[in-house]
Every structure is written in C-alpha cells, then in structure tokens.
PDB file of C-alpha atoms in Angstrom:
ATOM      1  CA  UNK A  71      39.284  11.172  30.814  1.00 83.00           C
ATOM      2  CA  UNK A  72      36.795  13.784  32.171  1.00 91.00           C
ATOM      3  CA  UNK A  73      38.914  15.382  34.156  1.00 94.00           C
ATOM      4  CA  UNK A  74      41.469  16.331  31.187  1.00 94.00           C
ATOM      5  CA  UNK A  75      37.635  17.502  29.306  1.00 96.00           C
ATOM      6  CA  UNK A  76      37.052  19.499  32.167  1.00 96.00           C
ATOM      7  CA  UNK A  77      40.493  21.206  32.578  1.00 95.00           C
ATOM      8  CA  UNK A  78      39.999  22.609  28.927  1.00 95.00           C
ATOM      9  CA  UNK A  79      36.379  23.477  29.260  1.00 95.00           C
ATOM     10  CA  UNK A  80      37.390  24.857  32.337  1.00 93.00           C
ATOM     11  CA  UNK A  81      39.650  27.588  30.612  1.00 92.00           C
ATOM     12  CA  UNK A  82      37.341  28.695  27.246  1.00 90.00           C
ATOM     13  CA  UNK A  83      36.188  31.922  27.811  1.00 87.00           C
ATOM     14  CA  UNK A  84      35.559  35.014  25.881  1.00 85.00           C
ATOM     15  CA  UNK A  85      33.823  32.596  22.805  1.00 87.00           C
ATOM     16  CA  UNK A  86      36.685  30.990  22.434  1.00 89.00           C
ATOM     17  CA  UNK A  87      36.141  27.610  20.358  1.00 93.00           C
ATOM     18  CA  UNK A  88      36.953  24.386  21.511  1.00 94.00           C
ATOM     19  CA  UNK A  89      37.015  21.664  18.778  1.00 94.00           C
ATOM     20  CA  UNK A  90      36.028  18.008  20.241  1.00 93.00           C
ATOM     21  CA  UNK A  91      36.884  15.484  17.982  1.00 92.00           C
ATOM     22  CA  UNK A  92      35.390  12.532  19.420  1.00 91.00           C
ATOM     23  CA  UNK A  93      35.296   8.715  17.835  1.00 89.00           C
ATOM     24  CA  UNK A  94      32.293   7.346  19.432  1.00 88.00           C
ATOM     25  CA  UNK A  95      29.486   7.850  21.495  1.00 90.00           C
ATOM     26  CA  UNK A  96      31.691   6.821  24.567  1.00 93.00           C
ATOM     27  CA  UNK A  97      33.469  10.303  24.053  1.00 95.00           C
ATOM     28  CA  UNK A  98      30.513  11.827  23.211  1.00 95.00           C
ATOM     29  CA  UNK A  99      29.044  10.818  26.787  1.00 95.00           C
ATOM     30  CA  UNK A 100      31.996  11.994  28.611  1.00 96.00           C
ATOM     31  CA  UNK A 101      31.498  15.797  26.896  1.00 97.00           C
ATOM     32  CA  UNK A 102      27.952  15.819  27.797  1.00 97.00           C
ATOM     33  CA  UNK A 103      28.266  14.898  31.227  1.00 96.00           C
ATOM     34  CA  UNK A 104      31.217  17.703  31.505  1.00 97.00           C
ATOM     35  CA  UNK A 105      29.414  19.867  29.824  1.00 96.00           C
ATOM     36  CA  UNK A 106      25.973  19.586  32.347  1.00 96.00           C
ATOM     37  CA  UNK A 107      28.546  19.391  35.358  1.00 96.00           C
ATOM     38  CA  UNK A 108      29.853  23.277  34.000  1.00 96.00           C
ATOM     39  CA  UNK A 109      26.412  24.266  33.328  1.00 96.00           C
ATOM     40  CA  UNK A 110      25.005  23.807  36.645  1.00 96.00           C
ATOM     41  CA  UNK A 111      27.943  25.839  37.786  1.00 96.00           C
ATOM     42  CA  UNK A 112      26.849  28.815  35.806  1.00 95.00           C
ATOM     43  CA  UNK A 113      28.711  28.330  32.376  1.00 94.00           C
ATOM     44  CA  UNK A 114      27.726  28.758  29.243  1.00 94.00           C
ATOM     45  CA  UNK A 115      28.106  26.703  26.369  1.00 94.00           C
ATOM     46  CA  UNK A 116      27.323  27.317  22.453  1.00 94.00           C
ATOM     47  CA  UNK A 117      27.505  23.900  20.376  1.00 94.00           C
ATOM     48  CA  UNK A 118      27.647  23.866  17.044  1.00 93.00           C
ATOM     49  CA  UNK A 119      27.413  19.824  16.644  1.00 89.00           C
ATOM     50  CA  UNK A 120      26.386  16.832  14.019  1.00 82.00           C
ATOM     51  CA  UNK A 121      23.542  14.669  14.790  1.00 77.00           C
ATOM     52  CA  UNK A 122      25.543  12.522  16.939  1.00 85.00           C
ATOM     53  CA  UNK A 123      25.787  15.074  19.747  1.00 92.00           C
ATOM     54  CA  UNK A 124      21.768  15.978  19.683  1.00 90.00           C
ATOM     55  CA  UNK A 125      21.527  11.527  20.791  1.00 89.00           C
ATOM     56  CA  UNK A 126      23.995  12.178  23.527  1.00 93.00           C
ATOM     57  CA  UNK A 127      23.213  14.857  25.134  1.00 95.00           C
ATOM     58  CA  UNK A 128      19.350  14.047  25.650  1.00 93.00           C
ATOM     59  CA  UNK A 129      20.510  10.441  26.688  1.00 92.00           C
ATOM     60  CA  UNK A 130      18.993   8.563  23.800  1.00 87.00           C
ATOM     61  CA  UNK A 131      19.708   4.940  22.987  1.00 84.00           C
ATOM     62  CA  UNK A 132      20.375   3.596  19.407  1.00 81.00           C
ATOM     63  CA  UNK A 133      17.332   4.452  17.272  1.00 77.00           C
ATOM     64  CA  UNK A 134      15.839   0.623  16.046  1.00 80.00           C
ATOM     65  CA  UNK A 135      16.190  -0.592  12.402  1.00 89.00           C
ATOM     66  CA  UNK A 136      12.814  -0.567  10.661  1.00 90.00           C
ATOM     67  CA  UNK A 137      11.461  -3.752   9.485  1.00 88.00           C
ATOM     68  CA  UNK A 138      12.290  -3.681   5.937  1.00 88.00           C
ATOM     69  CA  UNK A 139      10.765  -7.165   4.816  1.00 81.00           C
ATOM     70  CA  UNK A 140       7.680  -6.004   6.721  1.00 78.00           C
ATOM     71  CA  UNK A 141       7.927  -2.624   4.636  1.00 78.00           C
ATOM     72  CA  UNK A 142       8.887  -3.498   1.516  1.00 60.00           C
ATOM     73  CA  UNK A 143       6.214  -7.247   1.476  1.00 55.00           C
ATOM     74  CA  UNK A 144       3.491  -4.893   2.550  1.00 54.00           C
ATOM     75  CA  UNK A 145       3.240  -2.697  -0.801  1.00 53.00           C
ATOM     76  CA  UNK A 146       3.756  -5.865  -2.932  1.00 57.00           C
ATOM     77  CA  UNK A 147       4.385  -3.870  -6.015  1.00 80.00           C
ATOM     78  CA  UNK A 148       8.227  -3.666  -7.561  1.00 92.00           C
ATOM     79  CA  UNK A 149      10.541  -1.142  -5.921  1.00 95.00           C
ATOM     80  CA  UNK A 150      12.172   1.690  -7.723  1.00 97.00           C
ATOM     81  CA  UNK A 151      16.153   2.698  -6.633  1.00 98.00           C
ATOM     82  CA  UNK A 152      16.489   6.480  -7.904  1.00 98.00           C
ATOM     83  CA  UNK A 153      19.993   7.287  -8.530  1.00 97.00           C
ATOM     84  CA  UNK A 154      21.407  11.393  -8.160  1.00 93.00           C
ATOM     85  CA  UNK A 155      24.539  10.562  -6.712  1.00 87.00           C
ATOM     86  CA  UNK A 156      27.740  10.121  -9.270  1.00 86.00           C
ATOM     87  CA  UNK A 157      30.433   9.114  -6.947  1.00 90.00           C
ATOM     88  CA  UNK A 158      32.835   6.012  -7.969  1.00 92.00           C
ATOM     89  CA  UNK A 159      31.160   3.863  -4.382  1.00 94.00           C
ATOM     90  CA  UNK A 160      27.277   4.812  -5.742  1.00 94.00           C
ATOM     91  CA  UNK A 161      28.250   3.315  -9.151  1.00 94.00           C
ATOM     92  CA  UNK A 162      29.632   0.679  -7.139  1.00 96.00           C
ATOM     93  CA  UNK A 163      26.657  -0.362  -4.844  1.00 97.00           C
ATOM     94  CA  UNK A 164      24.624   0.133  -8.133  1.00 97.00           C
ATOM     95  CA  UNK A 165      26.206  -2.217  -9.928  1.00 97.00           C
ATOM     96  CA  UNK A 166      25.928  -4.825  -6.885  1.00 98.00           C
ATOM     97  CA  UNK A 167      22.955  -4.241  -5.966  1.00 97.00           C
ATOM     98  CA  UNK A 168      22.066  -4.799 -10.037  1.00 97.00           C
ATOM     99  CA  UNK A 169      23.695  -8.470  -9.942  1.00 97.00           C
ATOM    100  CA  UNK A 170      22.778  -9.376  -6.812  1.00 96.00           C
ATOM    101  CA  UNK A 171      18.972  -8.879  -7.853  1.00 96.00           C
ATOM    102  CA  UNK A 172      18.428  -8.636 -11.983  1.00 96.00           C
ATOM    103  CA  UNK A 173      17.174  -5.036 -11.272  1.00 97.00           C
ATOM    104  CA  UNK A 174      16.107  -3.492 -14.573  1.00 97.00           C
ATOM    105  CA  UNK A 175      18.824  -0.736 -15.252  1.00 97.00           C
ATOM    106  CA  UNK A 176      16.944   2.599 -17.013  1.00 98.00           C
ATOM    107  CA  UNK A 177      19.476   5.770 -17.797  1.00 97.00           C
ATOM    108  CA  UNK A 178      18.249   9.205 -17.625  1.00 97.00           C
ATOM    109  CA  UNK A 179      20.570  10.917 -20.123  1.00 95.00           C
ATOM    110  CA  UNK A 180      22.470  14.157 -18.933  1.00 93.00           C
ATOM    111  CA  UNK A 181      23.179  14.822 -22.478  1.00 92.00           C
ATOM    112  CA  UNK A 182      19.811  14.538 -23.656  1.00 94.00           C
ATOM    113  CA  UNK A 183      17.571  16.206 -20.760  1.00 93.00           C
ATOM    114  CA  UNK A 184      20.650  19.628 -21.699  1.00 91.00           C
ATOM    115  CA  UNK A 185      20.717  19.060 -25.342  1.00 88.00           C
ATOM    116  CA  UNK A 186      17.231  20.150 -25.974  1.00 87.00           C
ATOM    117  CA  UNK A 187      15.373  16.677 -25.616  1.00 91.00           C
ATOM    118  CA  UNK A 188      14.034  16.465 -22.240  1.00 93.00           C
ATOM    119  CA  UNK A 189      10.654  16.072 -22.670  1.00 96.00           C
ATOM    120  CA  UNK A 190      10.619  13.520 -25.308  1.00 96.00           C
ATOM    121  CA  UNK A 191      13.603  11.737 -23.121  1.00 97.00           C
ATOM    122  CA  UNK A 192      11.462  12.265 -20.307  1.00 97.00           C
ATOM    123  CA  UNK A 193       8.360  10.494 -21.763  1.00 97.00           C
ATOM    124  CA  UNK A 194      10.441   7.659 -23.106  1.00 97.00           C
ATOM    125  CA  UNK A 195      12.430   6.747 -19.402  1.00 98.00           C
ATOM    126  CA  UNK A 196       8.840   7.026 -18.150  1.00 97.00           C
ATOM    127  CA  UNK A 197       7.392   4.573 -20.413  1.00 97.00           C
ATOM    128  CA  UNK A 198      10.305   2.413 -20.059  1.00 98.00           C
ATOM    129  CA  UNK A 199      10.210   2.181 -16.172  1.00 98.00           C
ATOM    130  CA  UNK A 200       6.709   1.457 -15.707  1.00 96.00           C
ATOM    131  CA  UNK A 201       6.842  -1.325 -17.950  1.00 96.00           C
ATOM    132  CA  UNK A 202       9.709  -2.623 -16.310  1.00 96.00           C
ATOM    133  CA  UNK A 203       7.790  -2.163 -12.739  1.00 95.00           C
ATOM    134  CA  UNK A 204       5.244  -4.813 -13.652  1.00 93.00           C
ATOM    135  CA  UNK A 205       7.859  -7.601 -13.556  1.00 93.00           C
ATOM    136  CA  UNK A 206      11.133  -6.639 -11.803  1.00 94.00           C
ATOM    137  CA  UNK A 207      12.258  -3.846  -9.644  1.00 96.00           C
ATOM    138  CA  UNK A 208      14.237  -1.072 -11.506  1.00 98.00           C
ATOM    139  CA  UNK A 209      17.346   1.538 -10.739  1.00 98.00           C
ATOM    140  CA  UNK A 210      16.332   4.913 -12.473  1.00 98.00           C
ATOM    141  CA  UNK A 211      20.286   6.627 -12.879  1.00 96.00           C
ATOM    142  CA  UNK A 212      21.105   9.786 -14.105  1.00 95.00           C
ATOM    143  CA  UNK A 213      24.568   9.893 -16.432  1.00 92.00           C
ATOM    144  CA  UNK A 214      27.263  12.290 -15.841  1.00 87.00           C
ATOM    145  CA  UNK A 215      26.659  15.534 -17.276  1.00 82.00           C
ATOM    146  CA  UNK A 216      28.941  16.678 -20.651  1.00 79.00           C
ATOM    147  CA  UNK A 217      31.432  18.501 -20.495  1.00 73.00           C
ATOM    148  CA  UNK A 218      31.984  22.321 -22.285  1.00 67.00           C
ATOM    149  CA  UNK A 219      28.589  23.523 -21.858  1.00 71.00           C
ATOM    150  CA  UNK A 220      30.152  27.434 -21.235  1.00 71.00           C
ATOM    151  CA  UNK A 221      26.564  28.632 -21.511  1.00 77.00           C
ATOM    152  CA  UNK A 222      25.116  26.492 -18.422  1.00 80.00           C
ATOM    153  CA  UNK A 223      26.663  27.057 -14.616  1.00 84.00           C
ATOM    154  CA  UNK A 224      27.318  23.746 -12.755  1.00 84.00           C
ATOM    155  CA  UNK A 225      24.280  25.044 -10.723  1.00 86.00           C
ATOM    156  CA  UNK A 226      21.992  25.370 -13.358  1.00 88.00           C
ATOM    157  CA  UNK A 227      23.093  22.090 -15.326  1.00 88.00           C
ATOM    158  CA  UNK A 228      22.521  19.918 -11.994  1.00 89.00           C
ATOM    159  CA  UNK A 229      18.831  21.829 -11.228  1.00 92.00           C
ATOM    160  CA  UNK A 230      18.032  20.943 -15.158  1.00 92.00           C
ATOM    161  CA  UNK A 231      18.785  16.607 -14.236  1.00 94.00           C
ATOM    162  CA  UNK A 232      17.088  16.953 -10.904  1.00 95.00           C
ATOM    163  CA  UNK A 233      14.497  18.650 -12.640  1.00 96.00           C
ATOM    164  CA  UNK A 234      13.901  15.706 -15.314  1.00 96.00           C
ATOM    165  CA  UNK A 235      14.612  12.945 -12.245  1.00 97.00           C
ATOM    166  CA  UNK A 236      11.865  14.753 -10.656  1.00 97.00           C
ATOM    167  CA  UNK A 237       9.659  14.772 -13.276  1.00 98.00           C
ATOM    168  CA  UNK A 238      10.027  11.478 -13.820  1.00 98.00           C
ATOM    169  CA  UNK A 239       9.971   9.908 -10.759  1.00 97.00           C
ATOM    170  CA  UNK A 240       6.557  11.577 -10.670  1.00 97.00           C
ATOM    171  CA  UNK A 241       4.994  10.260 -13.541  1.00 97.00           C
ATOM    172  CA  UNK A 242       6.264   6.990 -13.149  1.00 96.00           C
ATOM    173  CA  UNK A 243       4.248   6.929  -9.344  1.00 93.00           C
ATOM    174  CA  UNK A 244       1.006   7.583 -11.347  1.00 93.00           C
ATOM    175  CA  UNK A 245       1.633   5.195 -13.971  1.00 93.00           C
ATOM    176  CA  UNK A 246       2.492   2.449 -11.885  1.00 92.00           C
ATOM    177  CA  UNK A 247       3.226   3.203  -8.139  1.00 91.00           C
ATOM    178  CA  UNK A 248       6.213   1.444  -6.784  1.00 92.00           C
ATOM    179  CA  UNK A 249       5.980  -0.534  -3.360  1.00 90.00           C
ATOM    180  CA  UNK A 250       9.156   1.224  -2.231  1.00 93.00           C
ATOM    181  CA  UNK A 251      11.490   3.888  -3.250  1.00 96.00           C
ATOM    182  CA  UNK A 252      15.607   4.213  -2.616  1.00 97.00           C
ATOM    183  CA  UNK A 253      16.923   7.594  -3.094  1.00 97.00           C
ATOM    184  CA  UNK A 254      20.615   7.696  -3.729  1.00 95.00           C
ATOM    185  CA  UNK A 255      21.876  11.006  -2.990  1.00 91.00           C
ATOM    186  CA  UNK A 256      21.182  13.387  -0.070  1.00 89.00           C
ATOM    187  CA  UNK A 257      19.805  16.094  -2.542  1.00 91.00           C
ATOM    188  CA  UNK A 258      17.906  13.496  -4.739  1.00 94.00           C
ATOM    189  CA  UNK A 259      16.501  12.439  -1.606  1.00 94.00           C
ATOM    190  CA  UNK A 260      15.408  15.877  -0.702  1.00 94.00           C
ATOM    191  CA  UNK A 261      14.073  16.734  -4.173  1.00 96.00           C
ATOM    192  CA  UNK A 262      11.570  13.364  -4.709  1.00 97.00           C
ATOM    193  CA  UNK A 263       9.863  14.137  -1.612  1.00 95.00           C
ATOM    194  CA  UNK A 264       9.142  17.420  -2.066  1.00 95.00           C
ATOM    195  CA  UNK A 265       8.922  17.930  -5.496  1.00 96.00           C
ATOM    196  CA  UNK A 266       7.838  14.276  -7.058  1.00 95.00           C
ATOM    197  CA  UNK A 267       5.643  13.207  -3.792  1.00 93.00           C
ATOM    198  CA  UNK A 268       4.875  16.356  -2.623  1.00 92.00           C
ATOM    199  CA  UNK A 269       5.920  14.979   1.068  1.00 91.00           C
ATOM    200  CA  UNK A 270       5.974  17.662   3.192  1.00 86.00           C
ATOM    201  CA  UNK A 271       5.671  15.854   6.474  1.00 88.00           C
ATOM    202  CA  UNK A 272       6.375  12.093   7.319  1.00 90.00           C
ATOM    203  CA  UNK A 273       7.380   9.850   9.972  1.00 89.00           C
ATOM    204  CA  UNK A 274      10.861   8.110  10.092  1.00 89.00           C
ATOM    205  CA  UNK A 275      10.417   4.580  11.396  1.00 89.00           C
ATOM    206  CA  UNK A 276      14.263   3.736  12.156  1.00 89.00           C
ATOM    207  CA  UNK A 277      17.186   2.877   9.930  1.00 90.00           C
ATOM    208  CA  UNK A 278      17.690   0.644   7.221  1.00 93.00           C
ATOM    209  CA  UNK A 279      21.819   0.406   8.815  1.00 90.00           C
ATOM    210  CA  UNK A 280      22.792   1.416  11.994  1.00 84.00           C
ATOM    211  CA  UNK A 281      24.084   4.711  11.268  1.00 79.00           C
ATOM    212  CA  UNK A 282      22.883   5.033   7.784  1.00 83.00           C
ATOM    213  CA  UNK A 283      19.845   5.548   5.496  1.00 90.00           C
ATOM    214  CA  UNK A 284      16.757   6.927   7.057  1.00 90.00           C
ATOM    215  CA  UNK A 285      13.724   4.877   6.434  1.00 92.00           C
ATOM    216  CA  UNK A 286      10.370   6.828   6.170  1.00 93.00           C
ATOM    217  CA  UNK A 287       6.656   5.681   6.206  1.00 90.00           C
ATOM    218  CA  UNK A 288       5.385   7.630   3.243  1.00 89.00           C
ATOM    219  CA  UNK A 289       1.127   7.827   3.108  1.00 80.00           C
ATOM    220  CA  UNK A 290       0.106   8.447  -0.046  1.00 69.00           C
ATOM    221  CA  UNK A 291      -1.759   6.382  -2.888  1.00 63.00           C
ATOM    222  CA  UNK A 292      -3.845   4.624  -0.010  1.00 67.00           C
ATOM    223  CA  UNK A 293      -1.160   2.821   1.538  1.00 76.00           C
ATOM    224  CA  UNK A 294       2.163   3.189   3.961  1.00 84.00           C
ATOM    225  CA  UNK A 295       5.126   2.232   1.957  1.00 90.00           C
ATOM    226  CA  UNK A 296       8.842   2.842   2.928  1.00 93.00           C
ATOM    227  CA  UNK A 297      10.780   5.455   1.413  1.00 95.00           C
ATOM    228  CA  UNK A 298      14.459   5.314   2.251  1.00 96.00           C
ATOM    229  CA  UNK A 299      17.222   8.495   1.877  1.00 95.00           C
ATOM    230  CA  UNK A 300      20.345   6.850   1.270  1.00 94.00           C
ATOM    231  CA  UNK A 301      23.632   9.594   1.064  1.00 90.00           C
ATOM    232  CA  UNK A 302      25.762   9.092  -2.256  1.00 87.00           C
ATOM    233  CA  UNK A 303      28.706   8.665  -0.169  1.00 87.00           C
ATOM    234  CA  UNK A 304      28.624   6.679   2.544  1.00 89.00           C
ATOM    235  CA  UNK A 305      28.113   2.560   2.886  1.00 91.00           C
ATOM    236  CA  UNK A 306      30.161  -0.114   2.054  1.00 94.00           C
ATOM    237  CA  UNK A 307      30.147  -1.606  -1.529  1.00 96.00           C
ATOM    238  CA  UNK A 308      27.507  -4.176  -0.514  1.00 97.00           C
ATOM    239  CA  UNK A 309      25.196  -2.310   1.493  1.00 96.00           C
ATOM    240  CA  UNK A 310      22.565  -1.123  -1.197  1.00 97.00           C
ATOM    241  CA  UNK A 311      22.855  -4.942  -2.471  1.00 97.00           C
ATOM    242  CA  UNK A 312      21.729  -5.826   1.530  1.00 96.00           C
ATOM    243  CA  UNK A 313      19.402  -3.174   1.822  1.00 96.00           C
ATOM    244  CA  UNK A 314      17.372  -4.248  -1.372  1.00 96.00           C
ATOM    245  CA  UNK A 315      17.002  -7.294  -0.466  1.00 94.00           C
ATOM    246  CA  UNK A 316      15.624  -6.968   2.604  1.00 92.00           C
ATOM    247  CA  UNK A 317      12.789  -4.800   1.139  1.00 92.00           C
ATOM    248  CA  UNK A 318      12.604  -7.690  -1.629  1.00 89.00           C
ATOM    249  CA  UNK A 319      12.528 -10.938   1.223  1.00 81.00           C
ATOM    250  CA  UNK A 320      15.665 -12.041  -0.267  1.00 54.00           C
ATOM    251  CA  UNK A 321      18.234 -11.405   2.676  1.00 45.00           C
TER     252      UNK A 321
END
C-alpha cells in the first residue's frame, strides 16, 4: 500500500528510524518509489539496507545464473569443495553432495593443525588431495575444533584452521590445479581468495542459485575457471549436491 508507506515516511523526522521489513522485491519496489516521490520533495533519507535494497532502488532485474556446465567443462581438471563452515545444514549438503557424486572426502584435523602438528598435517592433506584430484573431485573439511584449550581465544583457534585451510588450499593449486573451486563458508570464501589465490580483483559472472552463491571467473594459471562463495548457512539440503553437478555435467 504506498500510501500507508508514505503516511509513515511522511512523519520521520529528527533521524528518527524507520524499520521496513519487507518480504520481497514487490515491497521493496513500493519503498523505493516512496522514497524517490519524498526525495524530489526535498526529504532526506539515510538507508542502512542489505543487498536487496541496492537491486531495487537502481531498478535492476534478476542478475542471470552463470553457466556452470560451461564453467566447470571448460577447466576439465577435478573440482575441489573447501569446507570452513561447521553448521549441522553444511555437514548436511556435504554429505549429499558426497553420495550424490563419490567425491573423495579429505579432513583437515582441528586437533592436529592446534596440537603442534600442522605442518606435517599440512603436508600430508596436501599430498592426499592432489592425488585424489587426478581421478575424482574432492571436499577438503576442516573438523570441529577441541574443546578446553584455556590458552587459545576462539579468535585465535579459528585464524590457526583458516590459516592451515589456507595453506593448503594453496599448495594443493600448484600441485595440481583444480578446474573449479566451492568455498563453503562466507569467511573461507574470503580467506582462499585473498590469501591462497592471491585474488584481489575478479569478475562475478551471475549465480550458481537465484539468490545464492556468487560465481566468479577467476584468471590465474592461464585459464578462466569458476570460483564459487557459497555461505555456511543458507541452501537447502540438496543444493551443494545440484550445484556440483552442474559444474561436473551431471545435472
């Protein structure tokens, strides 16, 4: 209903906040087109928005899904799923994705990488994963961290297992390159580009889901191949499952 928008816009004043809790981009529309209506009257507005409100408000369309087959085909080499995340619905999609596609399951050992080991773990999960990588795609998945370390903050104990994903991940794409990398976890995501591909700018080519999981092109090793950030959190049990296949022609 714009006018019941407008009759509350209408009356915020003195930076008062106004919470919108819209459901859909319908809603979304309505507030922008309030919002431009109030602006070209002289008011001002200060938005403090998700990524949903940037789309409406310069009039965007849905972004297109990338072509994963296209992607994922083009490398030709196996594909590497790089698991952060540790909530119950990542384990989930894991295991799915796992049985829906024989990936190669590799563990990155919280205990180990804190327990003084993590170079000699490191090496060995290296080893392991490129030899997988020459016949079958692979999920890379870092293990809960132990409990009752008093001498480690949570802060420090999650830098040390990104640190040893990282590390990883890197020498794993100079042993044997994958053809296309999943990164589970917004922070995991984050920390392989930067820190194991030394990304520091890209080009996103669409979505792997509407709504979910950036796809990049990443240009490096002498070829395009896709790199996807996938959130720990969101997705429905099946989606990883989906998404791998696509990038393996089995969809």
């Amino acid at each position: 209903d714009v006018a019941a928008v407008r009759a509350v816009l209408e009356q915020a004043s003195a930076a008062r906040p106004v919470v919108v809790n819209a459901t859909g981009y319908a809603q979304l529309a309505v507030l922008v087109d309030v919002l431009e209506e109030l602006e070209a009257e002289g008011r001002r507005f200060i938005c403090r928005t998700g990524p949903s409100f940037v789309r409406a408000r310069a009039r965007l369309g849905p972004p297109a899904l990338a072509d994963l087959q296209g992607m994922g085909a083009a490398g030709g080499d196996r594909g590497l799923v790089a698991v952060g995340s540790l909530t119950s619905l990542t384990r989930t999609q894991v295991a799915r994705a796992c049985e829906a596609h024989g990936l190669a399951e590799v563990e990155l050992s919280a205990s180990r990488v804190l327990g003084g080991e993590a170079a000699a773990h490191i090496e060995s999960v290296t080893a392991e994963v490129a030899d997988e990588l020459a016949n079958r795609d692979v999920v890379l998945q870092t293990s809960a961290a132990p409990a009752g370390r008093a001498d480690l903050s949570s802060l420090q104990v999650s830098r040390a297992i990104s640190d040893a994903l990282v590390a990883a991940v890197r020498r794993i794409s100079e042993l044997r390159p994958p053809g296309w990398v999943v990164a589970k976890g917004g922070i995991t995501s984050h920390d392989l580009l930067a820190r194991a591909f030394d990304v520091g700018v890209t080009t996103v080519v669409g979505q792997a889901r509407p709504g979910l999981v950036p796809v990049l092109e990443i240009r490096s090793g002498g070829r395009p191949w896709p790199f996807l950030i996938f959130p720990g959190n969101v997705g429905s049990p099946d989606v990883l499952a989906d998404i791998v296949g696509d990038l393996v022609g089995r969809s």
